[in-house]
Structure formats: C-alpha cells, structure tokens
PDB file of C-alpha atoms in Angstrom:
ATOM      1  CA  MET A  27     -28.550 -44.140  42.364  1.00  0.00           C
ATOM      2  CA  GLY A  28     -29.113 -45.184  38.744  1.00  0.00           C
ATOM      3  CA  THR A  29     -29.382 -48.738  37.461  1.00  0.00           C
ATOM      4  CA  ARG A  30     -26.583 -50.587  35.672  1.00  0.00           C
ATOM      5  CA  ARG A  31     -28.489 -50.065  32.394  1.00  0.00           C
ATOM      6  CA  ASP A  32     -28.640 -46.337  33.045  1.00  0.00           C
ATOM      7  CA  ARG A  33     -24.896 -46.199  33.680  1.00  0.00           C
ATOM      8  CA  ARG A  34     -24.204 -48.125  30.455  1.00  0.00           C
ATOM      9  CA  THR A  35     -26.418 -45.723  28.539  1.00  0.00           C
ATOM     10  CA  VAL A  36     -24.557 -42.743  29.961  1.00  0.00           C
ATOM     11  CA  GLU A  37     -21.131 -44.326  29.264  1.00  0.00           C
ATOM     12  CA  THR A  38     -22.154 -45.067  25.684  1.00  0.00           C
ATOM     13  CA  LEU A  39     -23.394 -41.497  25.209  1.00  0.00           C
ATOM     14  CA  VAL A  40     -20.174 -40.012  26.617  1.00  0.00           C
ATOM     15  CA  LEU A  41     -18.042 -42.272  24.423  1.00  0.00           C
ATOM     16  CA  SER A  42     -20.076 -41.316  21.346  1.00  0.00           C
ATOM     17  CA  ILE A  43     -19.733 -37.614  22.092  1.00  0.00           C
ATOM     18  CA  GLY A  44     -15.978 -38.025  22.611  1.00  0.00           C
ATOM     19  CA  VAL A  45     -15.530 -39.857  19.315  1.00  0.00           C
ATOM     20  CA  LEU A  46     -17.627 -37.250  17.512  1.00  0.00           C
ATOM     21  CA  GLY A  47     -15.602 -34.454  19.098  1.00  0.00           C
ATOM     22  CA  PHE A  48     -12.346 -36.097  18.029  1.00  0.00           C
ATOM     23  CA  VAL A  49     -13.596 -36.452  14.471  1.00  0.00           C
ATOM     24  CA  LEU A  50     -14.835 -32.872  14.323  1.00  0.00           C
ATOM     25  CA  THR A  51     -11.644 -31.514  15.885  1.00  0.00           C
ATOM     26  CA  GLY A  52      -9.547 -33.442  13.427  1.00  0.00           C
ATOM     27  CA  CYS A  53     -11.555 -32.105  10.516  1.00  0.00           C
ATOM     28  CA  ALA A  54     -11.386 -28.532  11.779  1.00  0.00           C
ATOM     29  CA  SER A  55      -7.638 -28.575  12.335  1.00  0.00           C
ATOM     30  CA  ALA A  56      -6.690 -30.231   9.066  1.00  0.00           C
ATOM     31  CA  PRO A  57      -4.767 -27.542   7.143  1.00  0.00           C
ATOM     32  CA  ALA A  58      -6.045 -26.546   3.746  1.00  0.00           C
ATOM     33  CA  GLU A  59      -3.610 -27.050   0.905  1.00  0.00           C
ATOM     34  CA  LEU A  60      -1.958 -23.716   0.148  1.00  0.00           C
ATOM     35  CA  PRO A  61      -1.628 -22.587  -3.441  1.00  0.00           C
ATOM     36  CA  ARG A  62       1.828 -22.654  -4.901  1.00  0.00           C
ATOM     37  CA  VAL A  63       3.291 -19.172  -5.347  1.00  0.00           C
ATOM     38  CA  SER A  64       6.352 -17.885  -7.133  1.00  0.00           C
ATOM     39  CA  PRO A  65       9.238 -16.484  -5.043  1.00  0.00           C
ATOM     40  CA  VAL A  66       8.131 -13.345  -3.235  1.00  0.00           C
ATOM     41  CA  GLN A  67       9.940 -10.105  -4.048  1.00  0.00           C
ATOM     42  CA  THR A  68      10.834  -7.965  -1.036  1.00  0.00           C
ATOM     43  CA  ILE A  69      10.465  -4.181  -1.202  1.00  0.00           C
ATOM     44  CA  VAL A  70      11.897  -1.861   1.438  1.00  0.00           C
ATOM     45  CA  PHE A  71      10.645   1.727   1.341  1.00  0.00           C
ATOM     46  CA  VAL A  72      12.806   4.499   2.808  1.00  0.00           C
ATOM     47  CA  HIS A  73      10.732   7.590   3.458  1.00  0.00           C
ATOM     48  CA  GLY A  74      11.766  11.201   3.035  1.00  0.00           C
ATOM     49  CA  ALA A  75      12.579  14.008   5.449  1.00  0.00           C
ATOM     50  CA  TRP A  76      10.029  14.852   8.148  1.00  0.00           C
ATOM     51  CA  GLY A  77       8.041  11.727   7.237  1.00  0.00           C
ATOM     52  CA  GLY A  78       7.768   8.137   8.390  1.00  0.00           C
ATOM     53  CA  GLY A  79       6.846   4.627   7.365  1.00  0.00           C
ATOM     54  CA  TRP A  80       3.201   5.603   7.891  1.00  0.00           C
ATOM     55  CA  GLN A  81       3.278   7.337   4.507  1.00  0.00           C
ATOM     56  CA  TYR A  82       3.289   3.927   2.776  1.00  0.00           C
ATOM     57  CA  VAL A  83       0.321   2.429   4.611  1.00  0.00           C
ATOM     58  CA  ARG A  84      -1.906   2.934   1.541  1.00  0.00           C
ATOM     59  CA  VAL A  85       0.416   1.218  -0.932  1.00  0.00           C
ATOM     60  CA  GLU A  86       1.410  -1.702   1.279  1.00  0.00           C
ATOM     61  CA  PRO A  87      -1.826  -3.739   0.833  1.00  0.00           C
ATOM     62  CA  LEU A  88      -1.878  -3.029  -2.895  1.00  0.00           C
ATOM     63  CA  LEU A  89       1.616  -4.417  -3.330  1.00  0.00           C
ATOM     64  CA  GLU A  90       0.974  -7.361  -1.025  1.00  0.00           C
ATOM     65  CA  ARG A  91      -2.052  -8.360  -3.090  1.00  0.00           C
ATOM     66  CA  ALA A  92       0.233  -8.262  -6.129  1.00  0.00           C
ATOM     67  CA  GLY A  93       2.556 -10.747  -4.421  1.00  0.00           C
ATOM     68  CA  TYR A  94       5.216  -8.499  -2.901  1.00  0.00           C
ATOM     69  CA  ARG A  95       6.497  -8.452   0.674  1.00  0.00           C
ATOM     70  CA  VAL A  96       6.685  -4.868   1.966  1.00  0.00           C
ATOM     71  CA  TYR A  97       8.759  -3.269   4.707  1.00  0.00           C
ATOM     72  CA  ARG A  98       8.233   0.398   5.543  1.00  0.00           C
ATOM     73  CA  PRO A  99      10.545   1.216   8.460  1.00  0.00           C
ATOM     74  CA  THR A 100      10.590   4.598  10.152  1.00  0.00           C
ATOM     75  CA  MET A 101      13.982   6.181  10.774  1.00  0.00           C
ATOM     76  CA  THR A 102      15.177   7.407  14.146  1.00  0.00           C
ATOM     77  CA  GLY A 103      13.530  10.582  15.427  1.00  0.00           C
ATOM     78  CA  LEU A 104      10.728  10.640  12.856  1.00  0.00           C
ATOM     79  CA  GLY A 105       7.165   9.337  12.627  1.00  0.00           C
ATOM     80  CA  GLU A 106       6.256   7.089  15.554  1.00  0.00           C
ATOM     81  CA  ARG A 107       9.914   7.226  16.608  1.00  0.00           C
ATOM     82  CA  VAL A 108       9.830  11.002  17.094  1.00  0.00           C
ATOM     83  CA  HIS A 109      10.447  10.484  20.815  1.00  0.00           C
ATOM     84  CA  LEU A 110      13.972   9.313  19.911  1.00  0.00           C
ATOM     85  CA  ALA A 111      14.894  12.582  18.178  1.00  0.00           C
ATOM     86  CA  GLY A 112      17.979  14.375  19.409  1.00  0.00           C
ATOM     87  CA  PRO A 113      20.843  16.568  18.222  1.00  0.00           C
ATOM     88  CA  GLU A 114      23.037  13.504  17.719  1.00  0.00           C
ATOM     89  CA  VAL A 115      20.781  11.955  15.039  1.00  0.00           C
ATOM     90  CA  ASP A 116      22.468  12.291  11.639  1.00  0.00           C
ATOM     91  CA  LEU A 117      22.550  10.762   8.178  1.00  0.00           C
ATOM     92  CA  SER A 118      24.720   7.892   9.429  1.00  0.00           C
ATOM     93  CA  THR A 119      22.056   7.088  12.029  1.00  0.00           C
ATOM     94  CA  HIS A 120      19.432   6.725   9.331  1.00  0.00           C
ATOM     95  CA  ILE A 121      21.686   4.605   7.139  1.00  0.00           C
ATOM     96  CA  GLU A 122      22.291   2.351  10.151  1.00  0.00           C
ATOM     97  CA  ASP A 123      18.523   2.133  10.733  1.00  0.00           C
ATOM     98  CA  ILE A 124      17.951   0.571   7.320  1.00  0.00           C
ATOM     99  CA  VAL A 125      21.042  -1.649   7.380  1.00  0.00           C
ATOM    100  CA  ASN A 126      19.766  -3.034  10.684  1.00  0.00           C
ATOM    101  CA  VAL A 127      16.398  -3.811   9.100  1.00  0.00           C
ATOM    102  CA  PHE A 128      18.233  -5.851   6.472  1.00  0.00           C
ATOM    103  CA  GLU A 129      20.265  -7.690   9.076  1.00  0.00           C
ATOM    104  CA  PHE A 130      17.674  -8.338  11.770  1.00  0.00           C
ATOM    105  CA  GLU A 131      14.962  -9.320   9.269  1.00  0.00           C
ATOM    106  CA  ASP A 132      17.578 -11.287   7.294  1.00  0.00           C
ATOM    107  CA  LEU A 133      16.584  -9.650   4.024  1.00  0.00           C
ATOM    108  CA  HIS A 134      18.232 -10.456   0.695  1.00  0.00           C
ATOM    109  CA  ASP A 135      17.493  -9.607  -2.967  1.00  0.00           C
ATOM    110  CA  VAL A 136      15.750  -6.437  -1.842  1.00  0.00           C
ATOM    111  CA  VAL A 137      14.255  -3.780  -4.084  1.00  0.00           C
ATOM    112  CA  LEU A 138      15.285  -0.685  -2.113  1.00  0.00           C
ATOM    113  CA  VAL A 139      13.130   2.365  -2.829  1.00  0.00           C
ATOM    114  CA  GLY A 140      14.202   5.765  -1.513  1.00  0.00           C
ATOM    115  CA  HIS A 141      11.982   8.836  -1.668  1.00  0.00           C
ATOM    116  CA  SER A 142      13.253  12.433  -1.548  1.00  0.00           C
ATOM    117  CA  TYR A 143      15.805  12.656   1.314  1.00  0.00           C
ATOM    118  CA  GLY A 144      15.555   8.860   1.411  1.00  0.00           C
ATOM    119  CA  GLY A 145      17.769   8.832  -1.684  1.00  0.00           C
ATOM    120  CA  MET A 146      20.665   9.929   0.528  1.00  0.00           C
ATOM    121  CA  VAL A 147      19.913   7.042   2.839  1.00  0.00           C
ATOM    122  CA  ILE A 148      19.600   4.276   0.235  1.00  0.00           C
ATOM    123  CA  ALA A 149      22.853   5.414  -1.373  1.00  0.00           C
ATOM    124  CA  GLY A 150      24.548   4.922   1.980  1.00  0.00           C
ATOM    125  CA  VAL A 151      22.849   1.562   2.518  1.00  0.00           C
ATOM    126  CA  ALA A 152      23.969   0.376  -0.925  1.00  0.00           C
ATOM    127  CA  ASP A 153      27.516   1.380  -0.027  1.00  0.00           C
ATOM    128  CA  ARG A 154      27.289  -0.643   3.190  1.00  0.00           C
ATOM    129  CA  ALA A 155      25.363  -3.730   2.039  1.00  0.00           C
ATOM    130  CA  PRO A 156      25.278  -4.086  -1.758  1.00  0.00           C
ATOM    131  CA  GLU A 157      25.179  -7.885  -1.509  1.00  0.00           C
ATOM    132  CA  ARG A 158      21.658  -7.720  -0.041  1.00  0.00           C
ATOM    133  CA  ILE A 159      20.183  -5.512  -2.759  1.00  0.00           C
ATOM    134  CA  ALA A 160      18.646  -6.643  -6.049  1.00  0.00           C
ATOM    135  CA  LYS A 161      17.714  -3.188  -7.343  1.00  0.00           C
ATOM    136  CA  LEU A 162      17.769   0.463  -6.313  1.00  0.00           C
ATOM    137  CA  ILE A 163      14.916   2.797  -7.172  1.00  0.00           C
ATOM    138  CA  TYR A 164      15.310   6.517  -6.532  1.00  0.00           C
ATOM    139  CA  PHE A 165      11.784   7.890  -6.380  1.00  0.00           C
ATOM    140  CA  ASP A 166      11.691  11.689  -6.792  1.00  0.00           C
ATOM    141  CA  ALA A 167      14.805  11.441  -4.692  1.00  0.00           C
ATOM    142  CA  ILE A 168      18.232  12.903  -4.123  1.00  0.00           C
ATOM    143  CA  LEU A 169      20.833  10.928  -6.044  1.00  0.00           C
ATOM    144  CA  PRO A 170      24.037  11.869  -4.236  1.00  0.00           C
ATOM    145  CA  GLU A 171      27.659  11.657  -5.190  1.00  0.00           C
ATOM    146  CA  ASP A 172      30.469  11.123  -2.707  1.00  0.00           C
ATOM    147  CA  GLY A 173      30.757  14.111  -0.366  1.00  0.00           C
ATOM    148  CA  ASP A 174      27.257  15.476  -1.018  1.00  0.00           C
ATOM    149  CA  SER A 175      24.928  16.594   1.739  1.00  0.00           C
ATOM    150  CA  VAL A 176      21.360  17.874   1.620  1.00  0.00           C
ATOM    151  CA  GLU A 177      22.632  21.278   2.731  1.00  0.00           C
ATOM    152  CA  ARG A 178      25.262  21.371  -0.020  1.00  0.00           C
ATOM    153  CA  LEU A 179      22.761  20.336  -2.690  1.00  0.00           C
ATOM    154  CA  PHE A 180      19.813  22.533  -1.687  1.00  0.00           C
ATOM    155  CA  GLY A 181      21.443  25.418   0.179  1.00  0.00           C
ATOM    156  CA  ASP A 182      19.070  28.258   1.032  1.00  0.00           C
ATOM    157  CA  ALA A 183      16.153  26.399  -0.541  1.00  0.00           C
ATOM    158  CA  ILE A 184      15.876  24.490   2.737  1.00  0.00           C
ATOM    159  CA  ASN A 185      14.683  27.718   4.354  1.00  0.00           C
ATOM    160  CA  ASP A 186      11.656  27.654   2.060  1.00  0.00           C
ATOM    161  CA  MET A 187      10.676  24.260   3.482  1.00  0.00           C
ATOM    162  CA  ALA A 188      11.572  24.459   7.155  1.00  0.00           C
ATOM    163  CA  ILE A 189      12.712  26.710   9.967  1.00  0.00           C
ATOM    164  CA  ALA A 190      15.625  25.738  12.174  1.00  0.00           C
ATOM    165  CA  GLY A 191      14.863  26.318  15.830  1.00  0.00           C
ATOM    166  CA  ALA A 192      11.357  27.669  15.237  1.00  0.00           C
ATOM    167  CA  ASP A 193       9.289  28.894  18.175  1.00  0.00           C
ATOM    168  CA  GLY A 194       8.946  26.074  20.676  1.00  0.00           C
ATOM    169  CA  ALA A 195      11.503  23.887  18.878  1.00  0.00           C
ATOM    170  CA  GLU A 196      15.090  23.039  19.662  1.00  0.00           C
ATOM    171  CA  PRO A 197      17.942  24.666  17.670  1.00  0.00           C
ATOM    172  CA  TRP A 198      18.793  21.307  16.080  1.00  0.00           C
ATOM    173  CA  GLN A 199      15.280  20.791  14.683  1.00  0.00           C
ATOM    174  CA  LEU A 200      14.144  21.683  11.176  1.00  0.00           C
ATOM    175  CA  VAL A 201      10.434  22.367  11.569  1.00  0.00           C
ATOM    176  CA  PRO A 202       8.349  21.822   8.401  1.00  0.00           C
ATOM    177  CA  LEU A 203       6.433  24.935   7.395  1.00  0.00           C
ATOM    178  CA  TRP A 204       3.415  23.129   5.963  1.00  0.00           C
ATOM    179  CA  VAL A 205       2.318  21.386   9.156  1.00  0.00           C
ATOM    180  CA  GLU A 206      -0.390  23.207  11.060  1.00  0.00           C
ATOM    181  CA  GLU A 207       0.272  23.668  14.759  1.00  0.00           C
ATOM    182  CA  GLY A 208      -1.627  21.158  16.884  1.00  0.00           C
ATOM    183  CA  LYS A 209      -2.384  18.798  13.995  1.00  0.00           C
ATOM    184  CA  LYS A 210      -2.673  15.209  15.222  1.00  0.00           C
ATOM    185  CA  PRO A 211      -0.658  12.251  13.875  1.00  0.00           C
ATOM    186  CA  PRO A 212       0.041  10.913  11.405  1.00  0.00           C
ATOM    187  CA  VAL A 213       1.875  14.082  10.476  1.00  0.00           C
ATOM    188  CA  ASP A 214       5.317  15.249   9.401  1.00  0.00           C
ATOM    189  CA  VAL A 215       7.570  16.115  12.338  1.00  0.00           C
ATOM    190  CA  PRO A 216      10.782  18.148  12.801  1.00  0.00           C
ATOM    191  CA  GLN A 217      13.904  16.725  11.158  1.00  0.00           C
ATOM    192  CA  PRO A 218      17.216  16.548  13.057  1.00  0.00           C
ATOM    193  CA  ILE A 219      19.457  19.064  11.312  1.00  0.00           C
ATOM    194  CA  ARG A 220      22.556  16.851  11.178  1.00  0.00           C
ATOM    195  CA  THR A 221      20.767  14.547   8.741  1.00  0.00           C
ATOM    196  CA  PHE A 222      21.002  17.477   6.315  1.00  0.00           C
ATOM    197  CA  THR A 223      24.509  18.684   7.135  1.00  0.00           C
ATOM    198  CA  GLU A 224      26.443  15.403   7.271  1.00  0.00           C
ATOM    199  CA  GLN A 225      28.285  14.607   4.042  1.00  0.00           C
ATOM    200  CA  ILE A 226      27.784  11.133   2.639  1.00  0.00           C
ATOM    201  CA  VAL A 227      30.744   8.826   2.104  1.00  0.00           C
ATOM    202  CA  LEU A 228      30.447   6.536  -0.922  1.00  0.00           C
ATOM    203  CA  ALA A 229      33.493   4.356  -1.349  1.00  0.00           C
ATOM    204  CA  ASN A 230      32.307   0.842  -2.239  1.00  0.00           C
ATOM    205  CA  PRO A 231      32.698   0.119  -5.977  1.00  0.00           C
ATOM    206  CA  ASP A 232      30.280  -2.825  -5.719  1.00  0.00           C
ATOM    207  CA  ALA A 233      27.450  -0.388  -5.023  1.00  0.00           C
ATOM    208  CA  GLY A 234      27.998   1.197  -8.427  1.00  0.00           C
ATOM    209  CA  GLU A 235      27.331  -2.141 -10.112  1.00  0.00           C
ATOM    210  CA  LEU A 236      23.824  -2.537  -8.714  1.00  0.00           C
ATOM    211  CA  PRO A 237      20.853  -2.342 -11.111  1.00  0.00           C
ATOM    212  CA  ALA A 238      19.121   0.992 -10.586  1.00  0.00           C
ATOM    213  CA  ALA A 239      16.374   3.199 -11.992  1.00  0.00           C
ATOM    214  CA  TYR A 240      14.920   6.639 -11.354  1.00  0.00           C
ATOM    215  CA  LEU A 241      11.236   7.566 -10.997  1.00  0.00           C
ATOM    216  CA  LEU A 242      10.506  11.270 -11.403  1.00  0.00           C
ATOM    217  CA  THR A 243       7.150  12.833 -10.549  1.00  0.00           C
ATOM    218  CA  VAL A 244       6.060  15.992 -12.362  1.00  0.00           C
ATOM    219  CA  GLU A 245       2.957  17.951 -11.439  1.00  0.00           C
ATOM    220  CA  ALA A 246       0.263  18.388 -14.072  1.00  0.00           C
ATOM    221  CA  GLY A 247       0.888  21.389 -16.298  1.00  0.00           C
ATOM    222  CA  LYS A 248       4.569  21.648 -15.410  1.00  0.00           C
ATOM    223  CA  GLU A 249       7.533  20.671 -17.548  1.00  0.00           C
ATOM    224  CA  THR A 250      10.223  20.743 -14.871  1.00  0.00           C
ATOM    225  CA  ASP A 251      10.622  19.505 -11.326  1.00  0.00           C
ATOM    226  CA  THR A 252      12.928  20.184  -8.379  1.00  0.00           C
ATOM    227  CA  PHE A 253      14.438  16.732  -8.780  1.00  0.00           C
ATOM    228  CA  ASP A 254      15.157  17.037 -12.529  1.00  0.00           C
ATOM    229  CA  VAL A 255      18.852  17.464 -11.744  1.00  0.00           C
ATOM    230  CA  PHE A 256      18.936  14.056 -10.099  1.00  0.00           C
ATOM    231  CA  ALA A 257      17.028  12.439 -12.946  1.00  0.00           C
ATOM    232  CA  ASP A 258      19.730  13.877 -15.226  1.00  0.00           C
ATOM    233  CA  ARG A 259      22.393  12.321 -13.015  1.00  0.00           C
ATOM    234  CA  ALA A 260      20.619   8.997 -13.398  1.00  0.00           C
ATOM    235  CA  ARG A 261      20.554   9.315 -17.176  1.00  0.00           C
ATOM    236  CA  ALA A 262      24.255  10.157 -17.158  1.00  0.00           C
ATOM    237  CA  ARG A 263      24.858   6.871 -15.339  1.00  0.00           C
ATOM    238  CA  GLY A 264      22.934   5.016 -18.019  1.00  0.00           C
ATOM    239  CA  TRP A 265      19.888   4.286 -15.867  1.00  0.00           C
ATOM    240  CA  MET A 266      16.337   4.166 -17.131  1.00  0.00           C
ATOM    241  CA  VAL A 267      14.302   7.188 -16.017  1.00  0.00           C
ATOM    242  CA  PHE A 268      10.541   6.868 -15.639  1.00  0.00           C
ATOM    243  CA  THR A 269       8.125   9.758 -15.225  1.00  0.00           C
ATOM    244  CA  MET A 270       4.664   9.894 -13.705  1.00  0.00           C
ATOM    245  CA  GLU A 271       2.270  12.806 -13.406  1.00  0.00           C
ATOM    246  CA  GLY A 272       1.684  13.789  -9.815  1.00  0.00           C
ATOM    247  CA  GLY A 273       2.972  15.665  -6.817  1.00  0.00           C
ATOM    248  CA  HIS A 274       5.954  14.829  -4.679  1.00  0.00           C
ATOM    249  CA  ASN A 275       4.013  12.300  -2.562  1.00  0.00           C
ATOM    250  CA  PRO A 276       1.922  10.106  -4.891  1.00  0.00           C
ATOM    251  CA  HIS A 277       2.331   7.136  -2.548  1.00  0.00           C
ATOM    252  CA  TRP A 278       0.021   9.030  -0.152  1.00  0.00           C
ATOM    253  CA  PHE A 279      -2.269  10.925  -2.541  1.00  0.00           C
ATOM    254  CA  GLN A 280      -2.291   8.592  -5.593  1.00  0.00           C
ATOM    255  CA  PRO A 281      -1.535   5.119  -4.205  1.00  0.00           C
ATOM    256  CA  GLU A 282      -3.051   3.080  -7.038  1.00  0.00           C
ATOM    257  CA  GLU A 283      -1.326   5.051  -9.791  1.00  0.00           C
ATOM    258  CA  PHE A 284       1.927   5.000  -7.860  1.00  0.00           C
ATOM    259  CA  VAL A 285       1.851   1.228  -7.433  1.00  0.00           C
ATOM    260  CA  ASP A 286       1.135   0.710 -11.134  1.00  0.00           C
ATOM    261  CA  VAL A 287       4.150   2.800 -12.102  1.00  0.00           C
ATOM    262  CA  LEU A 288       6.396   1.311  -9.418  1.00  0.00           C
ATOM    263  CA  VAL A 289       5.659  -2.240 -10.575  1.00  0.00           C
ATOM    264  CA  ARG A 290       6.562  -1.192 -14.102  1.00  0.00           C
ATOM    265  CA  VAL A 291       9.835   0.322 -12.873  1.00  0.00           C
ATOM    266  CA  MET A 292      10.684  -2.853 -10.971  1.00  0.00           C
ATOM    267  CA  ARG A 293      10.039  -5.001 -14.033  1.00  0.00           C
ATOM    268  CA  GLU A 294      11.631  -2.835 -16.705  1.00  0.00           C
ATOM    269  CA  GLY A 295      14.190  -0.606 -15.011  1.00  0.00           C
ATOM    270  CA  GLY A 296      17.763  -1.619 -14.326  1.00  0.00           C
TER     271      GLY A 296
END
C-alpha cells in the first residue's frame, strides 16, 4: 500500500488532469462564429425524359459555392428510382413528385428549372403550387399550353429517340436509342409511355403571373434548334429568352458554362 503522501500526489495529479481535460474540452467545443450570409436562394432542378437527378451532380457544388441551395429530385421510375417504373406512371405522377418535394421540404420562393420534358412537369407544378415559386426557367424545354402532350407536340419524332416495347422491354416503356446495352449507371433508362401521352391541364391563372424566362441551347455551327418553337412561345408571352452555345445537356457536359449562364438568367430574366 502507498503512503498518505503518495495518495495525495496521485489525487492532485488526477484533479489536475481533470481540470485540464475540462478546459481543453470546453475550448474544442466552443463554436466558431459563422459569417453572416444573405438569404439563400433555393433552386429545384427537374430533369428531362429518361434522365434523373444524377445529371445535375456536376452543377450542384458550383451553385452551392455561389450561395445557392440546390435540390435535384429524381422522378418516379427514372434514375435511381427506376425500380418504381410501371405502366401507371404518367405526367401527373411526375408533377406530384415535385409538388411533394416542395411540401415535404417546406420550400418557398423557389427558382424552378425544367429541362426538356421537365418543362411539361414544371408547368404542371406551377399550376398546382404557384405560391411557392419565385421564378420559372424553361431550359431547352417544352413550354406547353393547356391540353398539350409530348406525343401531340413531337409526334413521330419520338420514334427517332426511342422505341416503345423494344426487345426485352415492356410495351409501356420508351427505350432510349442512344444507350448502349449493358452500360452501367448512371445512365438514361426507359421512360413510362404515359408521361408522353397524358395531356397537361393548365387552369390556374396565378401560374401565368409568375416571373419566367427561357434558356435555349444551340449547338456550335447551327442556327436553329429543336426547341426554337418553345423559345418563340416564350417570346410571345413577353419573356426574356437567353441563348448559350452547347448541346442539349450542358449541365452534364459543360457544367461551368451552364452555371454561369443560369446565374445570369436568374438575375436578369423575369
């Protein structure tokens, strides 16, 4: 057994270590003062046919560094939600997908960006929830009018992009022609056909009052684009129309240039 002096020495050492630990713990846990930031703008991207939210993974960090909050949901039956695909999935399903993002994330003052087929979807979302939207941006997108459908607008041109009921696919699936068999994700997947055949219903006058702009992409060396007709619709509505040089998917292939143009559209358009 140790002497009384030894015990006192040990007790003093333990007490000293405890006090030091308390001081160090307190210093380590003291939160650093956060810099003051201006209100954060929320952007919700709605992807196009056959795609998914994965297509915006390259622009998300660029926009976040610029001070924006980004949501890039994937609609039912596409992308990582391909296992939920079925013949019942239609345009209304995809509109509901995005409305639910607004509601469950409690989003307000949203810049809603729809690409390609996503233009059909954001038009429907604006009709359902205009009070949650600050601005609409149609990005190389369909700009529908009441009663339009993808099938009505594009007709036989759809056959140049996809095959309904291709070998190994279900009759209700539109299989993209550009995807190589066996290619691993992330990759475009078959689109439920009813998303193309269902006609959109646009009946809320408040949606027509929302600030909106159109961003058209035109490939180098070309003067026209498939989506010119929708850019013309935008001009007829008095919207600003912006143009950038690039293919149909600059958010994937030209993320930096796309973000630069998108920020300009958000600031100047509408």
